[in-house]
Amino acid sequence: MRLFHYRYFRLIPHVLTWSLVLLLPYVVSSADDQFRIGHLPGLFFTFSGLIHIVIFYVNALVLHPRFLNRSYWPFYAVLVVLLILICDEIKLYALVTWFPNASLDARTHIMFPSVAVFIASIFYSITIDKRHAEKTEKENRAKQLE
C-alpha cells in the first residue's frame, strides 16, 4: 500500500498555496495594525482570498474545460466577465459594509487580484490539459506498439 495516494498527493500544493494566501496577513502583519496588508484589512484580505479560490476553481475546473477548449469561446468570455464582475461586487460590498472606514485606495485594489487569479487559473488549466494530452498520447503509442 502506498503511503501517499497520487490523487491526494496532488492536493497538497493546492492546500498549501491557498493556506498561505489566506493566512498571509496574519503572518506578515500585527494585530496593532488590524493585520493590514497595504490598505486592506486582514479580514477583508482573507475574505477576498476565499473569493479568489472560487474564481480560480470555477474557471479551471468548469468554465475553461467546458467552453474554451471547444468552439464556445464567446460564451466563455461572457461567463468569465460575469464571474469576475460578480465576485468583485461581492468583495466591494463586503469592504464597504464591514469596513466603512477603509480608505478609497483599498477600493481601487479589488479588481486586479481577481484578474490575476483568473490568469493563473488559465495557466493551470493549460498545464493540466497539456499533461492530460501527453498521457493520452503516451497510452496511444503503447497500444500501437503492442
JSON list of C-alpha atoms in Angstrom, two decimals, residues 132 134-146:
[
{"chain": "A", "resi": 132, "resn": "HIS", "atom": "CA", "xyz": [-3.51, 15.01, -19.98]},
{"chain": "A", "resi": 134, "resn": "GLU", "atom": "CA", "xyz": [0.77, 13.86, -23.17]},
{"chain": "A", "resi": 135, "resn": "LYS", "atom": "CA", "xyz": [-0.55, 11.00, -21.05]},
{"chain": "A", "resi": 136, "resn": "THR", "atom": "CA", "xyz": [-3.15, 10.11, -23.67]},
{"chain": "A", "resi": 137, "resn": "GLU", "atom": "CA", "xyz": [-0.52, 10.24, -26.42]},
{"chain": "A", "resi": 138, "resn": "LYS", "atom": "CA", "xyz": [1.80, 8.01, -24.42]},
{"chain": "A", "resi": 139, "resn": "GLU", "atom": "CA", "xyz": [-1.01, 5.48, -23.87]},
{"chain": "A", "resi": 140, "resn": "ASN", "atom": "CA", "xyz": [-1.86, 5.53, -27.59]},
{"chain": "A", "resi": 141, "resn": "ARG", "atom": "CA", "xyz": [1.79, 4.89, -28.51]},
{"chain": "A", "resi": 142, "resn": "ALA", "atom": "CA", "xyz": [1.93, 2.00, -26.07]},
{"chain": "A", "resi": 143, "resn": "LYS", "atom": "CA", "xyz": [-1.20, 0.49, -27.66]},
{"chain": "A", "resi": 144, "resn": "GLN", "atom": "CA", "xyz": [0.27, 0.89, -31.15]},
{"chain": "A", "resi": 145, "resn": "LEU", "atom": "CA", "xyz": [3.49, -0.83, -30.09]},
{"chain": "A", "resi": 146, "resn": "GLU", "atom": "CA", "xyz": [1.54, -3.80, -28.77]}
]
